[in-house]
């Protein structure tokens, strides 16, 4: 499943695309079909991306020299990577009610806490690319798009392949969320890894890292694949419903196309 550069590749989708379509098909269409320019760049995106960069450096150091990263060094990475993410952004960052300094301090505490954890594992890949053909579990139809993804890290624990994914969160993840998480199902299916660990860096007053392990049964993988296939079929059929109400309605408040959504008619 890991990318063989000589192999011919097909058009692709990604977990992020499927997730966006599930949040709101209209938003997916704005982003991936009509390719509209985003109206705002939330600090959440920049913050999360900089956290990922720091953790990628920590895992890469472990992979290349089997050396841990000291907490002070992780903080130095953060200061560098957070500012670079802001400088490289395509537009000015919308900080909302949060200021730059608050975010910088928060990130420092979070990466420092992460670096205090013992990283007792063998890192075999960082930002590792994979591609997999997607087959409808009911009809056996092979979809015309492959799943393309990048694992935050791939590690060996007691000889078993384990995927590590890094997240930030303000609230503790529930057992239900971990068990139902579509990204975990997709990544475990696509890589054949036995387990996935979510390293969730908590944006709490006293920063902490919650590490959640999860795995999937074959039946759970099939359900997840069905969900991916349904998403792809909806996209192909041009089903671009606006999810303004219901459990996904709260995405409108942070949607980067909210004004264009208001002013455009049906698409
Ligand atoms: S504003 Fe709401 S309904 Fe409109 S595209 Fe964004 S998430 Fe969808």
mmCIF file of N, CA, C and O in Angstrom, residues 78-148:
data_model
loop_
_atom_site.group_PDB
_atom_site.id
_atom_site.type_symbol
_atom_site.label_atom_id
_atom_site.label_comp_id
_atom_site.label_asym_id
_atom_site.label_seq_id
_atom_site.Cartn_x
_atom_site.Cartn_y
_atom_site.Cartn_z
ATOM 1 N N UNK A 78 9.254 24.900 17.929
ATOM 2 C CA UNK A 78 7.922 25.531 17.867
ATOM 3 C C UNK A 78 8.017 27.003 17.497
ATOM 4 O O UNK A 78 7.299 27.488 16.608
ATOM 5 N N UNK A 79 8.907 27.709 18.178
ATOM 6 C CA UNK A 79 9.027 29.150 17.934
ATOM 7 C C UNK A 79 9.327 29.393 16.453
ATOM 8 O O UNK A 79 8.740 30.262 15.796
ATOM 9 N N UNK A 80 10.238 28.570 15.917
ATOM 10 C CA UNK A 80 10.628 28.681 14.508
ATOM 11 C C UNK A 80 9.455 28.302 13.575
ATOM 12 O O UNK A 80 9.108 29.040 12.654
ATOM 13 N N UNK A 81 8.847 27.153 13.858
ATOM 14 C CA UNK A 81 7.854 26.607 12.919
ATOM 15 C C UNK A 81 6.530 27.370 12.957
ATOM 16 O O UNK A 81 5.855 27.485 11.927
ATOM 17 N N UNK A 82 6.160 27.878 14.119
ATOM 18 C CA UNK A 82 4.910 28.635 14.210
ATOM 19 C C UNK A 82 5.050 29.937 13.418
ATOM 20 O O UNK A 82 4.188 30.291 12.608
ATOM 21 N N UNK A 83 6.176 30.631 13.616
ATOM 22 C CA UNK A 83 6.369 31.889 12.883
ATOM 23 C C UNK A 83 6.470 31.642 11.380
ATOM 24 O O UNK A 83 5.953 32.414 10.579
ATOM 25 N N UNK A 84 7.136 30.541 11.013
ATOM 26 C CA UNK A 84 7.274 30.255 9.583
ATOM 27 C C UNK A 84 5.896 29.974 8.964
ATOM 28 O O UNK A 84 5.597 30.409 7.851
ATOM 29 N N UNK A 85 5.068 29.235 9.714
ATOM 30 C CA UNK A 85 3.728 28.917 9.192
ATOM 31 C C UNK A 85 2.924 30.197 8.962
ATOM 32 O O UNK A 85 2.204 30.323 7.961
ATOM 33 N N UNK A 86 3.075 31.160 9.871
ATOM 34 C CA UNK A 86 2.358 32.446 9.709
ATOM 35 C C UNK A 86 2.920 33.215 8.507
ATOM 36 O O UNK A 86 2.175 33.723 7.670
ATOM 37 N N UNK A 87 4.262 33.251 8.408
ATOM 38 C CA UNK A 87 4.895 33.988 7.300
ATOM 39 C C UNK A 87 4.543 33.387 5.947
ATOM 40 O O UNK A 87 4.386 34.102 4.962
ATOM 41 N N UNK A 88 4.450 32.044 5.895
ATOM 42 C CA UNK A 88 4.212 31.375 4.604
ATOM 43 C C UNK A 88 2.739 31.321 4.218
ATOM 44 O O UNK A 88 2.409 30.882 3.114
ATOM 45 N N UNK A 89 1.860 31.730 5.137
ATOM 46 C CA UNK A 89 0.420 31.626 4.856
ATOM 47 C C UNK A 89 0.038 32.523 3.684
ATOM 48 O O UNK A 89 0.636 33.585 3.471
ATOM 49 N N UNK A 90 -0.979 32.058 2.905
ATOM 50 C CA UNK A 90 -1.340 32.801 1.691
ATOM 51 C C UNK A 90 -2.124 34.071 2.003
ATOM 52 O O UNK A 90 -2.328 34.917 1.130
ATOM 53 N N UNK A 91 -2.572 34.227 3.247
ATOM 54 C CA UNK A 91 -3.268 35.465 3.639
ATOM 55 C C UNK A 91 -3.050 35.676 5.133
ATOM 56 O O UNK A 91 -2.516 34.789 5.805
ATOM 57 N N UNK A 92 -3.438 36.865 5.610
ATOM 58 C CA UNK A 92 -3.188 37.113 7.027
ATOM 59 C C UNK A 92 -4.106 36.213 7.875
ATOM 60 O O UNK A 92 -5.230 35.897 7.475
ATOM 61 N N UNK A 93 -3.588 35.843 9.011
ATOM 62 C CA UNK A 93 -4.271 34.855 9.845
ATOM 63 C C UNK A 93 -5.368 35.532 10.664
ATOM 64 O O UNK A 93 -5.160 36.608 11.232
ATOM 65 N N UNK A 94 -6.530 34.888 10.698
ATOM 66 C CA UNK A 94 -7.640 35.379 11.516
ATOM 67 C C UNK A 94 -7.484 34.777 12.920
ATOM 68 O O UNK A 94 -7.711 33.585 13.120
ATOM 69 N N UNK A 95 -7.084 35.614 13.873
ATOM 70 C CA UNK A 95 -6.836 35.109 15.233
ATOM 71 C C UNK A 95 -8.100 35.064 16.082
ATOM 72 O O UNK A 95 -8.065 34.567 17.200
ATOM 73 N N UNK A 96 -9.207 35.602 15.562
ATOM 74 C CA UNK A 96 -10.443 35.612 16.349
ATOM 75 C C UNK A 96 -10.208 36.316 17.676
ATOM 76 O O UNK A 96 -9.576 37.371 17.719
ATOM 77 N N UNK A 97 -10.692 35.702 18.752
ATOM 78 C CA UNK A 97 -10.526 36.328 20.067
ATOM 79 C C UNK A 97 -9.178 35.981 20.685
ATOM 80 O O UNK A 97 -8.831 36.439 21.759
ATOM 81 N N UNK A 98 -8.443 35.107 20.010
ATOM 82 C CA UNK A 98 -7.159 34.667 20.560
ATOM 83 C C UNK A 98 -6.039 35.489 19.945
ATOM 84 O O UNK A 98 -6.040 35.737 18.749
ATOM 85 N N UNK A 99 -5.086 35.870 20.737
ATOM 86 C CA UNK A 99 -3.969 36.663 20.215
ATOM 87 C C UNK A 99 -2.795 35.767 19.838
ATOM 88 O O UNK A 99 -2.708 34.616 20.267
ATOM 89 N N UNK A 100 -1.898 36.333 19.040
ATOM 90 C CA UNK A 100 -0.692 35.603 18.628
ATOM 91 C C UNK A 100 0.097 35.111 19.841
ATOM 92 O O UNK A 100 0.517 33.954 19.899
ATOM 93 N N UNK A 101 0.293 36.014 20.836
ATOM 94 C CA UNK A 101 1.137 35.633 21.984
ATOM 95 C C UNK A 101 0.524 34.485 22.773
ATOM 96 O O UNK A 101 1.238 33.590 23.231
ATOM 97 N N UNK A 102 -0.816 34.532 22.920
ATOM 98 C CA UNK A 102 -1.478 33.428 23.647
ATOM 99 C C UNK A 102 -1.231 32.103 22.941
ATOM 100 O O UNK A 102 -0.953 31.075 23.563
ATOM 101 N N UNK A 103 -1.347 32.137 21.602
ATOM 102 C CA UNK A 103 -1.157 30.908 20.841
ATOM 103 C C UNK A 103 0.288 30.425 20.919
ATOM 104 O O UNK A 103 0.560 29.231 21.019
ATOM 105 N N UNK A 104 1.203 31.388 20.866
ATOM 106 C CA UNK A 104 2.611 30.994 20.914
ATOM 107 C C UNK A 104 2.932 30.311 22.252
ATOM 108 O O UNK A 104 3.585 29.274 22.300
ATOM 109 N N UNK A 105 2.410 30.904 23.331
ATOM 110 C CA UNK A 105 2.647 30.329 24.671
ATOM 111 C C UNK A 105 1.999 28.947 24.789
ATOM 112 O O UNK A 105 2.575 28.006 25.332
ATOM 113 N N UNK A 106 0.779 28.863 24.276
ATOM 114 C CA UNK A 106 0.051 27.597 24.346
ATOM 115 C C UNK A 106 0.836 26.492 23.621
ATOM 116 O O UNK A 106 1.036 25.392 24.152
ATOM 117 N N UNK A 107 1.297 26.814 22.414
ATOM 118 C CA UNK A 107 2.047 25.835 21.625
ATOM 119 C C UNK A 107 3.333 25.421 22.313
ATOM 120 O O UNK A 107 3.713 24.248 22.299
ATOM 121 N N UNK A 108 3.990 26.378 22.934
ATOM 122 C CA UNK A 108 5.247 26.062 23.638
ATOM 123 C C UNK A 108 4.997 24.997 24.696
ATOM 124 O O UNK A 108 5.729 24.007 24.802
ATOM 125 N N UNK A 109 3.949 25.220 25.494
ATOM 126 C CA UNK A 109 3.634 24.269 26.570
ATOM 127 C C UNK A 109 3.264 22.908 26.021
ATOM 128 O O UNK A 109 3.644 21.874 26.571
ATOM 129 N N UNK A 110 2.537 22.897 24.896
ATOM 130 C CA UNK A 110 2.074 21.620 24.334
ATOM 131 C C UNK A 110 3.231 20.791 23.786
ATOM 132 O O UNK A 110 3.321 19.587 24.041
ATOM 133 N N UNK A 111 4.134 21.414 23.029
ATOM 134 C CA UNK A 111 5.238 20.621 22.457
ATOM 135 C C UNK A 111 6.245 20.232 23.542
ATOM 136 O O UNK A 111 6.858 19.162 23.490
ATOM 137 N N UNK A 112 6.375 21.108 24.537
ATOM 138 C CA UNK A 112 7.276 20.783 25.657
ATOM 139 C C UNK A 112 6.774 19.522 26.364
ATOM 140 O O UNK A 112 7.537 18.609 26.675
ATOM 141 N N UNK A 113 5.472 19.471 26.584
ATOM 142 C CA UNK A 113 4.862 18.323 27.253
ATOM 143 C C UNK A 113 5.033 17.060 26.408
ATOM 144 O O UNK A 113 5.321 15.984 26.929
ATOM 145 N N UNK A 114 4.863 17.227 25.087
ATOM 146 C CA UNK A 114 5.012 16.052 24.224
ATOM 147 C C UNK A 114 6.445 15.518 24.298
ATOM 148 O O UNK A 114 6.660 14.299 24.365
ATOM 149 N N UNK A 115 7.410 16.434 24.287
ATOM 150 C CA UNK A 115 8.817 15.999 24.278
ATOM 151 C C UNK A 115 9.223 15.340 25.598
ATOM 152 O O UNK A 115 10.241 14.637 25.660
ATOM 153 N N UNK A 116 8.429 15.544 26.637
ATOM 154 C CA UNK A 116 8.753 14.887 27.925
ATOM 155 C C UNK A 116 8.372 13.410 27.894
ATOM 156 O O UNK A 116 8.824 12.631 28.727
ATOM 157 N N UNK A 117 7.522 13.011 26.938
ATOM 158 C CA UNK A 117 7.110 11.603 26.881
ATOM 159 C C UNK A 117 8.272 10.744 26.391
ATOM 160 O O UNK A 117 8.984 11.142 25.467
ATOM 161 N N UNK A 118 8.454 9.569 26.976
ATOM 162 C CA UNK A 118 9.508 8.692 26.444
ATOM 163 C C UNK A 118 9.077 8.122 25.088
ATOM 164 O O UNK A 118 7.988 7.558 24.986
ATOM 165 N N UNK A 119 9.898 8.353 24.058
ATOM 166 C CA UNK A 119 9.537 7.882 22.717
ATOM 167 C C UNK A 119 10.243 6.536 22.491
ATOM 168 O O UNK A 119 11.207 6.432 21.729
ATOM 169 N N UNK A 120 9.725 5.492 23.209
ATOM 170 C CA UNK A 120 10.392 4.188 23.157
ATOM 171 C C UNK A 120 9.769 3.376 22.024
ATOM 172 O O UNK A 120 8.850 2.583 22.240
ATOM 173 N N UNK A 121 10.237 3.627 20.834
ATOM 174 C CA UNK A 121 9.714 2.919 19.668
ATOM 175 C C UNK A 121 10.698 3.138 18.519
ATOM 176 O O UNK A 121 11.551 4.011 18.569
ATOM 177 N N UNK A 122 10.534 2.310 17.490
ATOM 178 C CA UNK A 122 11.389 2.469 16.317
ATOM 179 C C UNK A 122 10.579 3.177 15.234
ATOM 180 O O UNK A 122 9.542 2.668 14.815
ATOM 181 N N UNK A 123 11.056 4.342 14.837
ATOM 182 C CA UNK A 123 10.328 5.095 13.809
ATOM 183 C C UNK A 123 10.800 4.614 12.439
ATOM 184 O O UNK A 123 11.997 4.634 12.146
ATOM 185 N N UNK A 124 9.858 4.163 11.603
ATOM 186 C CA UNK A 124 10.250 3.681 10.273
ATOM 187 C C UNK A 124 9.774 4.623 9.154
ATOM 188 O O UNK A 124 10.134 4.430 8.007
ATOM 189 N N UNK A 125 8.971 5.611 9.490
ATOM 190 C CA UNK A 125 8.539 6.560 8.464
ATOM 191 C C UNK A 125 7.933 7.795 9.093
ATOM 192 O O UNK A 125 7.299 7.726 10.142
ATOM 193 N N UNK A 126 8.152 8.938 8.443
ATOM 194 C CA UNK A 126 7.550 10.204 8.890
ATOM 195 C C UNK A 126 6.919 10.841 7.663
ATOM 196 O O UNK A 126 7.542 10.898 6.593
ATOM 197 N N UNK A 127 5.678 11.311 7.811
ATOM 198 C CA UNK A 127 4.929 11.864 6.670
ATOM 199 C C UNK A 127 4.973 10.868 5.508
ATOM 200 O O UNK A 127 5.249 11.234 4.360
ATOM 201 N N UNK A 128 4.719 9.616 5.819
ATOM 202 C CA UNK A 128 4.867 8.545 4.817
ATOM 203 C C UNK A 128 3.620 8.455 3.928
ATOM 204 O O UNK A 128 2.505 8.352 4.407
ATOM 205 N N UNK A 129 3.898 8.458 2.622
ATOM 206 C CA UNK A 129 2.777 8.454 1.662
ATOM 207 C C UNK A 129 2.257 7.045 1.417
ATOM 208 O O UNK A 129 3.030 6.094 1.374
ATOM 209 N N UNK A 130 0.952 6.913 1.278
ATOM 210 C CA UNK A 130 0.373 5.635 0.846
ATOM 211 C C UNK A 130 -0.712 5.904 -0.175
ATOM 212 O O UNK A 130 -1.290 6.998 -0.229
ATOM 213 N N UNK A 131 -0.971 4.915 -0.991
ATOM 214 C CA UNK A 131 -2.078 4.948 -1.954
ATOM 215 C C UNK A 131 -2.757 3.597 -1.924
ATOM 216 O O UNK A 131 -2.076 2.576 -1.793
ATOM 217 N N UNK A 132 -4.053 3.576 -2.045
ATOM 218 C CA UNK A 132 -4.752 2.296 -2.061
ATOM 219 C C UNK A 132 -5.969 2.389 -2.962
ATOM 220 O O UNK A 132 -6.656 3.417 -2.984
ATOM 221 N N UNK A 133 -6.223 1.305 -3.717
ATOM 222 C CA UNK A 133 -7.449 1.244 -4.519
ATOM 223 C C UNK A 133 -8.633 1.123 -3.574
ATOM 224 O O UNK A 133 -8.551 0.453 -2.544
ATOM 225 N N UNK A 134 -9.733 1.744 -3.944
ATOM 226 C CA UNK A 134 -10.937 1.713 -3.099
ATOM 227 C C UNK A 134 -11.975 0.824 -3.778
ATOM 228 O O UNK A 134 -12.353 1.075 -4.925
ATOM 229 N N UNK A 135 -12.400 -0.198 -3.074
ATOM 230 C CA UNK A 135 -13.396 -1.126 -3.630
ATOM 231 C C UNK A 135 -14.675 -1.051 -2.812
ATOM 232 O O UNK A 135 -14.625 -1.073 -1.570
ATOM 233 N N UNK A 136 -15.799 -0.947 -3.510
ATOM 234 C CA UNK A 136 -17.098 -0.950 -2.822
ATOM 235 C C UNK A 136 -17.274 -2.303 -2.137
ATOM 236 O O UNK A 136 -17.270 -3.339 -2.815
ATOM 237 N N UNK A 137 -17.404 -2.330 -0.803
ATOM 238 C CA UNK A 137 -17.496 -3.625 -0.111
ATOM 239 C C UNK A 137 -18.779 -4.387 -0.424
ATOM 240 O O UNK A 137 -18.844 -5.586 -0.185
ATOM 241 N N UNK A 138 -19.775 -3.701 -0.984
ATOM 242 C CA UNK A 138 -21.038 -4.387 -1.300
ATOM 243 C C UNK A 138 -21.015 -4.944 -2.726
ATOM 244 O O UNK A 138 -21.293 -6.118 -2.973
ATOM 245 N N UNK A 139 -20.631 -4.095 -3.694
ATOM 246 C CA UNK A 139 -20.720 -4.514 -5.099
ATOM 247 C C UNK A 139 -19.396 -5.035 -5.662
ATOM 248 O O UNK A 139 -19.372 -5.648 -6.726
ATOM 249 N N UNK A 140 -18.294 -4.741 -4.982
ATOM 250 C CA UNK A 140 -16.988 -5.150 -5.507
ATOM 251 C C UNK A 140 -16.449 -4.191 -6.562
ATOM 252 O O UNK A 140 -15.360 -4.388 -7.103
ATOM 253 N N UNK A 141 -17.199 -3.125 -6.865
ATOM 254 C CA UNK A 141 -16.754 -2.148 -7.871
ATOM 255 C C UNK A 141 -15.499 -1.405 -7.388
ATOM 256 O O UNK A 141 -15.451 -0.942 -6.245
ATOM 257 N N UNK A 142 -14.502 -1.333 -8.268
ATOM 258 C CA UNK A 142 -13.294 -0.568 -7.919
ATOM 259 C C UNK A 142 -13.539 0.877 -8.340
ATOM 260 O O UNK A 142 -13.852 1.151 -9.501
ATOM 261 N N UNK A 143 -13.420 1.786 -7.418
ATOM 262 C CA UNK A 143 -13.715 3.191 -7.687
ATOM 263 C C UNK A 143 -12.615 3.793 -8.574
ATOM 264 O O UNK A 143 -11.483 3.306 -8.594
ATOM 265 N N UNK A 144 -12.963 4.881 -9.284
ATOM 266 C CA UNK A 144 -11.959 5.444 -10.196
ATOM 267 C C UNK A 144 -10.965 6.367 -9.488
ATOM 268 O O UNK A 144 -10.079 6.929 -10.121
ATOM 269 N N UNK A 145 -11.117 6.516 -8.178
ATOM 270 C CA UNK A 145 -10.118 7.294 -7.434
ATOM 271 C C UNK A 145 -9.455 6.412 -6.376
ATOM 272 O O UNK A 145 -10.136 5.594 -5.748
ATOM 273 N N UNK A 146 -8.164 6.609 -6.198
ATOM 274 C CA UNK A 146 -7.452 5.918 -5.121
ATOM 275 C C UNK A 146 -7.484 6.780 -3.862
ATOM 276 O O UNK A 146 -7.715 7.984 -3.936
ATOM 277 N N UNK A 147 -7.219 6.141 -2.746
ATOM 278 C CA UNK A 147 -7.060 6.881 -1.497
ATOM 279 C C UNK A 147 -5.575 7.240 -1.365
ATOM 280 O O UNK A 147 -4.715 6.363 -1.397
ATOM 281 N N UNK A 148 -5.306 8.529 -1.248
ATOM 282 C CA UNK A 148 -3.927 8.993 -1.046
ATOM 283 C C UNK A 148 -3.844 9.601 0.349
ATOM 284 O O UNK A 148 -4.739 10.351 0.758
#
